[in-house]
């Protein structure tokens, strides 16, 4: 038989191969990590591990730290009230000081959600390997980098050696072709994809997002898509860098400058999937099939078009029924019923998925001159101090305040039910965050995931609605 | 009150634990079933319990919001598997896509701290699987058919013993003798059997890492 022809390389292959220090026979590879983000929740035990071994951080200049999960989003100038949260943030300050790591903590003009500040500071660049003890590290893949979440033991490994032991994942490409429908934004694309392939549909895969609909997106919008690739189980999500990417990175604080920029740019322009590269799995989606999305259940795969009915019981696979029924019971929803018109109590616009300036602009444009519905509480939480400052500069803060929305201070906020911002038991929250798991936003809180536009509609009307009815 | 921790003692303790686990090439025990799919790490350990700065004590909040009504420790949910006295053992059995969601290693710590040595499912989320292996908690991935057989065996006899043999890579329902092989990469298996961890491995090749940095700079 003929020898197998050498096929082209994927974007993932090109970055992966360049970062292999060593391969272990019948085992993982030693992968070099360019940039390591840390935050207060998943790092303290890693530093304790280093201290026990009596070693220092190997490459402190390649580590960037911020405090985001545990920070309050009001009165950030005051000490953190919750003692355990405060102790965790203080431990981060101490650990960073002891190991010479740059910390953008509370009060720093660069502070914010780790996956918002990396890109906006120009730390995130094409072709890099990046990790963080946080599953939404996949966000940074939007720049054409391999970026993924790790556990605390792995955080310790990277702090100690700037390397990780990793098995190469399988490769999947999801192509979204065509023009997006009116009112459909990148959050809808990713919620649609996850609803199609399920919350475990990409487990074991690195997923490249491609196609004309993806290429037409801004960097902010691309980040939203890669951010949620973990919600279908993907090891990471990535998008080939192009002019949109280069223009975004160029001129940012930590982006390469001058001659170094030219050198890097030439390198970045080689980062694409070769025409003859082969994926383990490929999915084709027509952008026209995507409408504004909403989730009804307790995992991000349980989403539907905002005008559709929640699947009836007889449409659900027998094996999945116990989970499905438990899920709807938790949500207080009936199988077969319509999502449109469901009342909401809270609106949360924020999180590493949708708290960038473009998201805030989108919401402000929509609500300008409108008022929030009675009985609805609306929280807008910018992803970083820089987003907050930009929003103030553009007058977005005033537009939101006039509508009766509360613009809070940067942090993870109500995405995860950890800091002070929690949704009360039994209440419904339409949220631009990434997870609708039971209790995610607080014990017994109920979450509908949606785009910033669909969330804005709910803020104005007090219920789940179709944004297309409000657009000309 | 202050607690003084001697780093040397701690190091010895962690090495002993690893050694002890490594000698457990075979886990034989009854199993606790949670017959649900997509169990995410927010269920395993909710975020509000991640505020500790040590690895200890997470077991008491394992499945916190499924175990207790309205977050009240005095109101256990009676029919939840961890509260139901008919179930016991060192093996947790659950539906597919176990450990999805957040990368929090606290989920693996909580399961281990509660007293489990293995989790059996037909599918694991990637990050959870790595976290489990890094904590000597064995994730055993089996076919959906065999998973159903285990659930059935536990339904018939809640004390049904399961044997997990890491050395020979199989899992067996002792009452019926039915068994199935499971995959684990050779490197990780060696680590588990010998109590090695990845950091030791990486620290030992630091010269190679430095050489790589020079070559790619």
XYZ file of C-alpha atoms in Angstrom:
689
model
C 0.000 0.000 0.000
C 1.070 3.553 -0.531
C 2.539 5.620 2.200
C 0.031 8.046 3.617
C 0.366 11.455 2.040
C 1.349 14.160 4.421
C -1.685 16.412 4.646
C -1.613 20.079 5.566
C -1.548 21.426 9.083
C -4.390 22.953 11.014
C -4.069 26.229 12.882
C -4.013 24.216 16.102
C -1.221 21.900 14.848
C 0.974 24.833 13.889
C 0.814 26.397 17.350
C 0.942 23.096 19.226
C 4.034 21.750 17.446
C 5.963 24.958 18.118
C 5.419 24.575 21.852
C 6.409 20.955 22.395
C 9.452 20.701 24.640
C 9.430 16.926 24.733
C 7.151 13.982 23.949
C 6.659 11.116 26.378
C 6.304 7.728 24.730
C 2.714 6.446 25.048
C 1.919 9.486 27.108
C 1.406 13.232 27.021
C 3.719 15.915 25.663
C 5.505 18.588 27.630
C 3.837 21.760 26.387
C 5.509 25.125 26.911
C 3.162 27.859 28.120
C 3.813 31.427 26.959
C 1.402 33.244 29.249
C -0.171 32.223 32.521
C -3.045 34.201 34.029
C -3.872 33.701 37.689
C -6.665 34.900 39.961
C -7.423 34.637 43.670
C -9.651 31.535 43.716
C -7.624 28.817 42.023
C -4.075 29.917 42.846
C -3.538 29.941 46.645
C -3.098 26.172 46.962
C -0.650 26.232 44.053
C 1.558 28.767 45.823
C 1.346 26.697 49.010
C 2.596 23.770 46.922
C 5.574 25.768 45.678
C 6.380 26.930 49.184
C 6.262 23.353 50.473
C 8.750 22.357 47.815
C 10.840 25.406 48.629
C 10.819 26.702 45.045
C 10.052 30.049 43.452
C 7.940 30.838 40.407
C 10.082 29.879 37.377
C 9.122 32.717 34.985
C 7.269 35.401 36.972
C 7.353 37.806 33.987
C 5.117 35.398 32.067
C 2.454 35.429 34.778
C -0.287 38.073 34.983
C -2.560 38.291 38.024
C -5.847 39.981 38.817
C -8.598 39.730 41.429
C -12.017 39.184 39.883
C -14.127 36.288 41.261
C -14.390 37.425 44.856
C -14.460 41.174 44.505
C -17.541 43.230 45.336
C -18.925 45.321 42.473
C -19.990 48.236 44.656
C -17.746 50.374 46.867
C -14.530 48.764 45.716
C -12.562 51.432 47.573
C -13.682 49.910 50.900
C -12.222 46.727 52.411
C -13.994 43.546 51.217
C -16.715 42.774 53.749
C -16.808 38.988 53.467
C -13.870 37.746 55.481
C -13.023 34.648 53.452
C -13.180 36.593 50.180
C -10.904 39.219 51.650
C -8.421 36.630 52.872
C -8.271 35.056 49.428
C -7.629 38.395 47.739
C -4.981 39.208 50.376
C -3.315 35.847 49.780
C -3.033 36.729 46.083
C -1.412 40.074 46.934
C 1.078 38.361 49.228
C 1.882 35.553 46.791
C 2.404 37.931 43.883
C 4.678 40.161 45.965
C 6.754 37.200 47.182
C 7.197 35.774 43.710
C 7.600 38.989 41.704
C 4.353 38.670 39.733
C 2.596 41.712 38.296
C -0.817 42.076 39.952
C -3.653 44.180 38.598
C -5.619 44.045 41.818
C -8.464 46.125 43.198
C -7.785 49.810 42.734
C -5.452 49.275 39.762
C -6.559 50.930 36.496
C -6.058 47.594 34.690
C -8.088 45.484 37.152
C -10.928 43.403 35.769
C -12.067 39.949 34.735
C -8.984 38.006 33.738
C -10.366 37.133 30.280
C -11.272 40.725 29.586
C -8.010 42.360 30.669
C -5.633 39.933 28.886
C -6.900 40.877 25.427
C -7.482 44.571 26.123
C -3.935 45.001 27.454
C -2.441 43.274 24.413
C -1.066 40.466 26.602
C -3.098 38.006 24.535
C -1.525 37.566 21.109
C -1.846 35.177 18.171
C 0.157 31.958 18.214
C 0.550 31.819 21.982
C -0.118 29.040 24.434
C -2.046 30.455 27.377
C -3.537 28.907 30.507
C -5.389 29.977 33.626
C -7.038 28.141 36.491
C -10.366 29.017 34.939
C -12.327 27.149 32.298
C -13.187 30.293 30.330
C -9.546 30.754 29.383
C -10.772 29.452 26.024
C -11.757 33.106 25.399
C -8.204 33.991 24.329
C -8.410 31.490 21.458
C -10.264 34.218 19.557
C -6.808 35.630 18.732
C -5.584 32.378 17.187
C -3.890 31.041 20.271
C -4.173 27.779 22.192
C -5.781 28.822 25.458
C -7.407 26.548 27.982
C -8.477 26.196 31.590
C -6.537 24.096 34.089
C -6.875 22.878 37.672
C -4.866 24.121 40.607
C -2.318 21.270 40.499
C -1.643 22.331 36.922
C -1.399 25.971 37.982
C 1.346 24.817 40.339
C 3.102 22.972 37.482
C 3.091 26.053 35.267
C 4.257 28.302 38.098
C 7.072 25.848 38.810
C 8.193 25.050 35.267
C 6.195 27.141 32.740
C 5.136 23.785 31.279
C 2.269 21.312 31.402
C 1.891 17.678 30.499
C -0.811 17.531 27.858
C -2.207 14.979 25.449
C -3.031 16.391 22.055
C -6.805 16.732 21.682
C -8.743 15.657 18.607
C -9.532 18.433 16.160
C -12.924 19.758 15.104
C -13.845 22.606 12.784
C -17.180 24.381 12.962
C -17.921 26.452 9.867
C -20.592 29.118 10.040
C -21.272 30.439 6.567
C -23.447 33.278 5.344
C -24.886 36.472 6.698
C -26.354 36.699 10.181
C -30.036 37.500 10.575
C -31.100 40.821 12.025
C -30.887 40.840 15.831
C -28.544 37.841 15.881
C -25.177 38.402 17.562
C -22.219 36.193 18.403
C -23.776 34.985 21.684
C -26.653 33.567 19.654
C -24.210 31.773 17.330
C -22.483 29.977 20.179
C -25.720 29.176 22.052
C -27.081 27.771 18.784
C -23.989 25.620 18.228
C -24.093 24.235 21.776
C -27.808 23.480 21.495
C -27.004 21.588 18.308
C -24.118 19.440 19.544
C -24.907 19.407 23.329
C -22.951 20.353 26.428
C -20.576 17.451 25.828
C -20.518 17.547 22.014
C -16.955 18.820 21.762
C -15.373 17.105 24.767
C -11.912 15.861 23.842
C -11.639 18.302 20.928
C -9.940 21.566 20.167
C -12.457 23.462 18.060
C -11.592 25.894 15.293
C -14.424 28.284 14.393
C -14.337 29.288 10.742
C -16.510 30.476 7.878
C -17.634 33.843 6.579
C -19.998 34.550 9.485
C -17.149 34.119 11.965
C -14.719 36.180 9.906
C -17.228 39.035 9.788
C -17.198 39.341 13.604
C -15.293 41.883 15.696
C -12.718 40.658 18.224
C -15.170 41.191 21.092
C -17.750 39.043 19.318
C -15.176 36.347 18.534
C -14.168 36.264 22.188
C -17.773 35.553 23.186
C -17.768 32.502 20.899
C -14.430 31.085 22.036
C -15.329 31.868 25.660
C -18.232 29.440 25.553
C -16.466 26.658 23.660
C -15.877 25.064 27.083
C -19.683 24.871 27.455
C -19.743 22.160 24.806
C -16.810 20.473 26.518
C -14.086 21.655 24.120
C -10.524 21.729 25.410
C -10.229 25.069 23.663
C -11.729 27.121 20.851
C -9.762 29.121 18.337
C -10.174 31.409 15.347
C -7.477 32.107 12.767
C -6.042 35.614 13.188
C -6.689 38.097 10.387
C -6.651 41.868 9.805
C -9.401 42.299 12.427
C -7.133 40.568 14.954
C -3.975 42.463 14.011
C -5.778 45.818 14.110
C -7.157 45.026 17.564
C -3.778 44.033 19.016
C -1.766 46.821 17.387
C -0.936 49.668 19.754
C -2.115 48.024 22.972
C 0.053 48.377 26.090
C 1.831 45.029 25.886
C 1.626 44.440 22.144
C 4.943 44.229 20.284
C 6.169 47.569 18.989
C 8.282 48.775 16.054
C 10.562 46.180 14.468
C 9.304 43.551 16.877
C 5.753 44.197 15.657
C 6.750 43.614 12.017
C 8.528 40.403 12.926
C 5.557 39.111 14.912
C 3.050 40.156 12.281
C 4.875 38.152 9.606
C 4.778 35.154 11.927
C 1.091 35.606 12.755
C 0.179 35.717 9.090
C 1.237 32.065 8.780
C -1.336 31.060 11.401
C -4.174 29.535 9.427
C -5.393 26.054 8.595
C -3.900 24.767 5.347
C -6.432 24.030 2.609
C -5.618 20.310 2.625
C -5.630 19.891 6.425
C -7.934 17.203 7.791
C -10.071 17.467 10.926
C -11.361 14.567 12.999
C -14.782 16.130 12.800
C -16.292 18.951 10.794
C -19.650 20.709 11.212
C -21.294 23.093 8.745
C -23.830 25.654 9.851
C -25.861 28.091 7.799
C -25.943 31.471 9.529
C -29.499 31.974 8.257
C -30.712 29.142 10.530
C -29.706 31.038 13.661
C -32.226 33.213 15.488
C -31.891 35.037 18.827
C -31.407 32.294 21.414
C -32.521 31.664 24.987
C -31.835 28.756 27.351
C -34.614 27.114 29.320
C -32.769 24.353 31.189
C -29.821 23.820 33.479
C -26.962 23.390 31.059
C -25.918 25.664 28.185
C -26.900 23.017 25.625
C -30.548 23.450 26.601
C -31.239 26.417 24.381
C -33.812 27.277 21.716
C -34.736 30.108 19.385
C -36.541 32.735 21.408
C -39.828 32.120 19.543
C -39.709 28.332 19.940
C -41.365 26.055 22.481
C -39.442 24.175 25.163
C -39.166 20.571 23.880
C -42.127 18.393 24.859
C -41.443 15.275 26.932
C -42.036 12.948 23.988
C -39.293 14.740 22.041
C -36.720 13.818 24.686
C -34.653 10.629 24.562
C -35.850 8.135 27.208
C -32.393 7.940 28.807
C -32.204 11.695 29.170
C -35.664 12.058 30.667
C -34.755 11.951 34.379
C -32.231 14.749 33.840
C -34.623 16.705 31.631
C -37.485 16.527 34.120
C -35.235 17.437 37.049
C -33.970 20.372 35.033
C -37.420 21.762 34.156
C -38.632 21.207 37.699
C -35.717 23.254 38.982
C -36.487 25.977 36.465
C -40.202 25.935 37.272
C -41.011 25.534 33.577
C -43.301 23.216 31.686
C -42.216 20.978 28.844
C -43.752 22.135 25.578
C -44.438 25.685 26.751
C -43.327 28.893 25.067
C -40.299 30.815 26.373
C -41.441 34.105 24.914
C -43.392 36.047 27.513
C -41.790 34.365 30.541
C -41.378 36.925 33.323
C -37.920 37.795 34.621
C -36.951 39.354 37.961
C -33.308 40.189 37.302
C -31.225 41.126 34.301
C -27.473 40.570 34.508
C -25.302 41.977 31.752
C -21.689 41.124 32.449
C -19.189 38.222 32.886
C -16.194 37.173 30.795
C -18.673 36.273 28.035
C -20.355 39.658 27.502
C -18.934 42.572 29.503
C -16.736 44.241 26.935
C -17.210 47.769 25.624
C -18.976 46.508 22.508
C -21.530 44.676 24.673
C -22.182 47.818 26.709
C -22.500 49.886 23.531
C -24.973 47.378 22.111
C -27.122 47.603 25.242
C -26.885 51.412 25.448
C -27.851 51.820 21.785
C -30.898 49.670 22.342
C -32.136 51.200 25.595
C -31.454 54.843 24.760
C -34.625 56.762 25.606
C -36.330 53.674 27.093
C -37.014 52.812 30.746
C -36.584 49.524 32.540
C -39.734 47.632 33.441
C -41.138 47.963 36.975
C -40.094 45.230 39.371
C -37.049 44.232 37.353
C -33.581 44.756 38.752
C -30.936 45.403 36.102
C -27.219 45.014 36.813
C -24.639 46.030 34.251
C -21.150 44.975 35.269
C -18.263 46.112 33.067
C -15.509 43.549 32.537
C -12.687 45.845 33.569
C -11.705 49.265 34.850
C -10.767 50.167 31.275
C -14.219 49.154 29.982
C -15.782 51.159 32.803
C -13.674 54.224 31.951
C -14.478 53.940 28.254
C -18.203 53.609 29.013
C -18.022 56.808 31.070
C -16.102 58.572 28.319
C -18.767 57.669 25.783
C -21.624 58.636 28.092
C -22.901 55.059 28.168
C -23.098 55.243 31.956
C -25.615 58.106 31.684
C -27.762 56.328 29.087
C -27.923 53.277 31.312
C -28.635 55.287 34.460
C -31.441 57.175 32.653
C -33.006 53.830 31.786
C -32.881 52.836 35.456
C -30.053 50.324 35.059
C -27.389 49.990 37.700
C -23.837 50.262 36.398
C -21.627 48.487 38.900
C -17.851 48.080 39.221
C -15.759 45.441 37.411
C -15.697 41.801 38.481
C -17.199 38.374 37.817
C -20.265 39.494 39.793
C -23.488 37.485 39.467
C -22.063 34.985 36.983
C -21.101 32.469 39.603
C -22.756 32.966 42.989
C -19.493 33.446 44.804
C -19.152 37.111 45.681
C -21.874 39.355 47.145
C -23.830 39.516 43.860
C -26.280 36.617 43.945
C -29.726 36.071 42.490
C -32.225 35.182 45.265
C -33.745 31.695 45.472
C -36.587 31.045 43.040
C -36.031 34.263 41.059
C -35.538 34.331 37.301
C -32.507 36.067 35.861
C -31.851 36.642 32.191
C -28.103 36.657 32.025
C -25.402 37.310 29.439
C -23.073 34.984 31.333
C -22.106 31.460 30.314
C -23.697 28.946 32.691
C -27.276 28.189 33.661
C -26.363 25.341 36.020
C -28.500 24.792 39.099
C -27.471 27.316 41.740
C -24.876 28.922 39.501
C -26.076 32.458 40.258
C -26.995 31.643 43.864
C -28.762 28.759 45.642
C -32.007 27.968 43.771
C -31.600 30.924 41.402
C -32.937 30.319 37.878
C -30.942 31.460 34.863
C -31.894 32.125 31.239
C -28.773 32.628 29.126
C -29.077 35.101 26.269
C -27.283 37.788 24.276
C -26.897 41.355 25.587
C -29.629 42.427 23.135
C -32.135 39.834 24.303
C -31.249 40.699 27.907
C -31.867 44.378 27.140
C -35.316 43.524 25.766
C -36.138 41.735 29.017
C -34.894 44.721 31.002
C -37.327 47.008 29.185
C -40.327 44.667 29.072
C -39.811 42.482 32.140
C -40.102 39.311 30.088
C -38.385 37.132 27.531
C -38.932 38.739 24.141
C -37.818 38.763 20.540
C -35.416 41.618 19.827
C -36.336 41.521 16.120
C -39.706 43.049 16.970
C -37.882 46.187 18.123
C -35.518 46.598 15.197
C -36.304 48.409 11.975
C -5.889 30.495 67.923
C -3.078 29.845 65.512
C -2.007 26.711 63.771
C 1.664 26.190 63.070
C 2.302 24.060 60.045
C 5.716 22.527 59.685
C 6.525 22.398 56.002
C 8.690 19.281 56.360
C 5.942 17.355 58.167
C 3.430 18.430 55.550
C 5.698 17.235 52.790
C 6.149 13.872 54.495
C 2.422 13.607 55.025
C 1.596 14.306 51.392
C 4.199 11.800 50.220
C 2.794 9.155 52.569
C -0.720 9.766 51.294
C 0.445 9.407 47.728
C 2.318 6.230 48.610
C -0.684 4.807 50.390
C -2.894 5.494 47.396
C -0.379 4.052 45.009
C -0.445 0.759 46.821
C -4.154 0.564 46.184
C -3.933 -1.036 42.774
C -7.315 -2.614 43.327
C -10.324 -0.784 44.714
C -13.043 -3.144 45.874
C -16.118 -1.674 47.463
C -19.833 -0.992 47.260
C -20.758 2.034 45.184
C -22.874 5.166 45.532
C -25.045 5.808 42.455
C -26.151 9.215 41.155
C -28.063 8.321 38.031
C -27.943 11.719 36.344
C -26.135 13.059 33.305
C -24.159 16.292 32.975
C -23.261 16.619 36.645
C -21.309 19.877 36.602
C -18.663 21.017 39.047
C -20.972 23.736 40.400
C -23.161 20.885 41.744
C -20.160 18.952 43.032
C -18.979 22.016 44.955
C -20.799 25.360 44.632
C -18.623 28.455 44.105
C -19.453 29.985 47.470
C -17.414 27.195 49.105
C -14.276 27.872 47.084
C -12.977 30.570 49.366
C -10.488 28.430 51.259
C -6.774 28.758 50.694
C -5.987 25.126 51.561
C -6.983 21.857 49.894
C -8.682 20.389 52.945
C -12.227 20.052 54.171
C -14.173 20.345 50.913
C -15.875 16.961 51.473
C -18.402 18.393 53.879
C -19.807 20.557 51.105
C -19.737 17.882 48.393
C -23.026 18.157 46.422
C -24.052 20.740 48.986
C -27.224 21.972 47.284
C -28.451 18.484 46.396
C -27.691 17.201 49.882
C -29.407 19.888 51.933
C -32.656 21.783 51.564
C -32.345 25.561 51.417
C -28.650 25.436 52.242
C -29.520 24.124 55.733
C -27.236 21.389 57.114
C -30.016 20.310 59.480
C -32.313 19.520 56.586
C -30.747 16.711 54.583
C -32.586 15.723 51.392
C -33.488 12.178 52.425
C -33.471 10.395 49.106
C -30.252 11.954 47.785
C -27.688 9.155 47.424
C -25.118 10.635 49.827
C -27.765 10.916 52.565
C -29.351 7.560 51.922
C -27.819 5.073 54.378
C -28.424 2.113 52.085
C -25.541 3.322 49.930
C -21.905 3.252 50.933
C -18.462 2.686 49.532
C -15.461 4.313 47.931
C -16.786 4.364 44.381
C -19.078 7.061 42.980
C -21.080 6.049 39.886
C -22.715 8.740 37.742
C -24.198 9.449 34.313
C -22.340 10.715 31.276
C -20.457 14.019 31.015
C -19.471 13.985 34.672
C -17.532 17.020 35.914
C -18.444 19.423 33.116
C -18.256 23.182 33.578
C -15.860 25.047 35.801
C -12.216 23.935 36.026
C -12.266 24.108 39.831
C -10.023 21.351 41.170
C -11.973 21.768 44.403
C -14.489 19.347 42.817
C -11.901 16.556 42.768
C -10.708 17.549 46.270
C -14.288 17.411 47.590
C -14.978 13.949 46.151
C -11.665 12.636 47.449
C -12.070 14.308 50.841
C -15.542 12.808 51.230
C -13.959 9.379 50.914
C -14.236 8.290 47.299
C -11.253 6.759 45.520
C -12.816 6.365 42.093
C -15.567 7.885 39.942
C -17.206 5.708 37.301
C -19.041 7.251 34.343
C -19.559 6.703 30.630
C -18.002 10.093 29.851
C -15.891 12.637 31.715
C -15.255 16.299 31.030
C -11.578 16.876 30.147
C -10.496 19.246 32.878
C -12.200 17.248 35.613
C -10.487 14.085 34.422
C -7.058 15.727 34.654
C -7.849 17.194 38.054
C -8.986 13.796 39.333
C -5.839 12.061 38.099
C -3.664 14.752 39.675
C -5.298 13.916 43.009
C -5.105 10.136 42.796
C -8.862 9.973 42.306
C -9.343 7.403 39.556
C -11.785 8.341 36.758
C -13.015 5.106 35.193
C -14.648 5.639 31.807
C -16.779 2.736 30.637
C -19.381 2.080 27.959
C -22.913 3.274 28.472
C -24.097 -0.353 28.459
C -21.773 -1.332 31.261
C -22.698 1.775 33.223
C -26.359 0.701 33.024
C -25.351 -2.767 34.257
C -23.687 -1.223 37.286
C -26.739 0.920 38.070
C -28.886 -2.208 37.749
C -26.604 -4.245 39.999
C -26.782 -1.522 42.676
C -30.578 -1.372 42.338
C -30.784 -5.107 42.935
C -28.389 -5.048 45.859
C -27.272 -1.735 47.297
C -24.246 -3.488 48.783
C -23.182 -4.872 45.384
C -19.419 -4.808 45.290
C -17.501 -3.389 42.375
C -13.851 -4.175 41.741
C -11.671 -1.692 39.903
C -8.291 -3.087 38.963
C -5.980 -0.307 37.798
C -3.029 -2.609 37.132
C -5.029 -4.885 34.810
C -7.356 -2.038 33.671
C -10.735 -3.611 34.216
C -13.871 -2.989 36.251
C -15.989 -5.897 37.478
C -19.384 -6.385 39.097
C -18.485 -9.089 41.606
C -21.988 -10.545 42.000
C -22.385 -11.327 38.304
C -18.751 -11.550 37.260
C -19.437 -9.157 34.365
C -16.452 -7.007 33.558
C -15.181 -4.426 31.103
C -11.769 -2.978 30.359
C -11.031 0.725 30.662
C -8.472 3.006 29.071
C -5.883 5.065 30.878
C -2.764 6.482 29.345
C 0.367 4.579 30.231
C 2.160 7.554 31.706
C -0.737 8.414 34.036
C -1.102 4.785 35.067
C 2.555 4.657 36.041
C 2.103 7.859 38.024
C -0.915 6.499 39.884
C 0.666 3.140 40.622
C 3.884 4.690 41.883
C 2.621 7.845 43.508
C 4.475 10.154 41.100
C 3.131 13.513 40.140
C 3.596 15.655 37.038
C 5.438 18.400 38.891
C 8.211 16.013 39.887
C 8.512 14.978 36.269
C 8.626 18.555 34.992
C 11.070 19.735 37.656
C 13.405 16.943 36.595
C 13.587 18.200 33.017
C 14.142 21.869 33.813
C 17.371 21.918 31.806
C 15.426 20.787 28.733
C 12.822 23.505 29.329
C 15.556 26.125 29.549
C 17.153 24.809 26.380
C 13.766 25.030 24.644
C 13.389 28.644 25.759
C 16.840 29.527 24.375
C 16.146 27.786 21.069
C 12.803 29.521 20.536
C 13.675 32.972 21.883
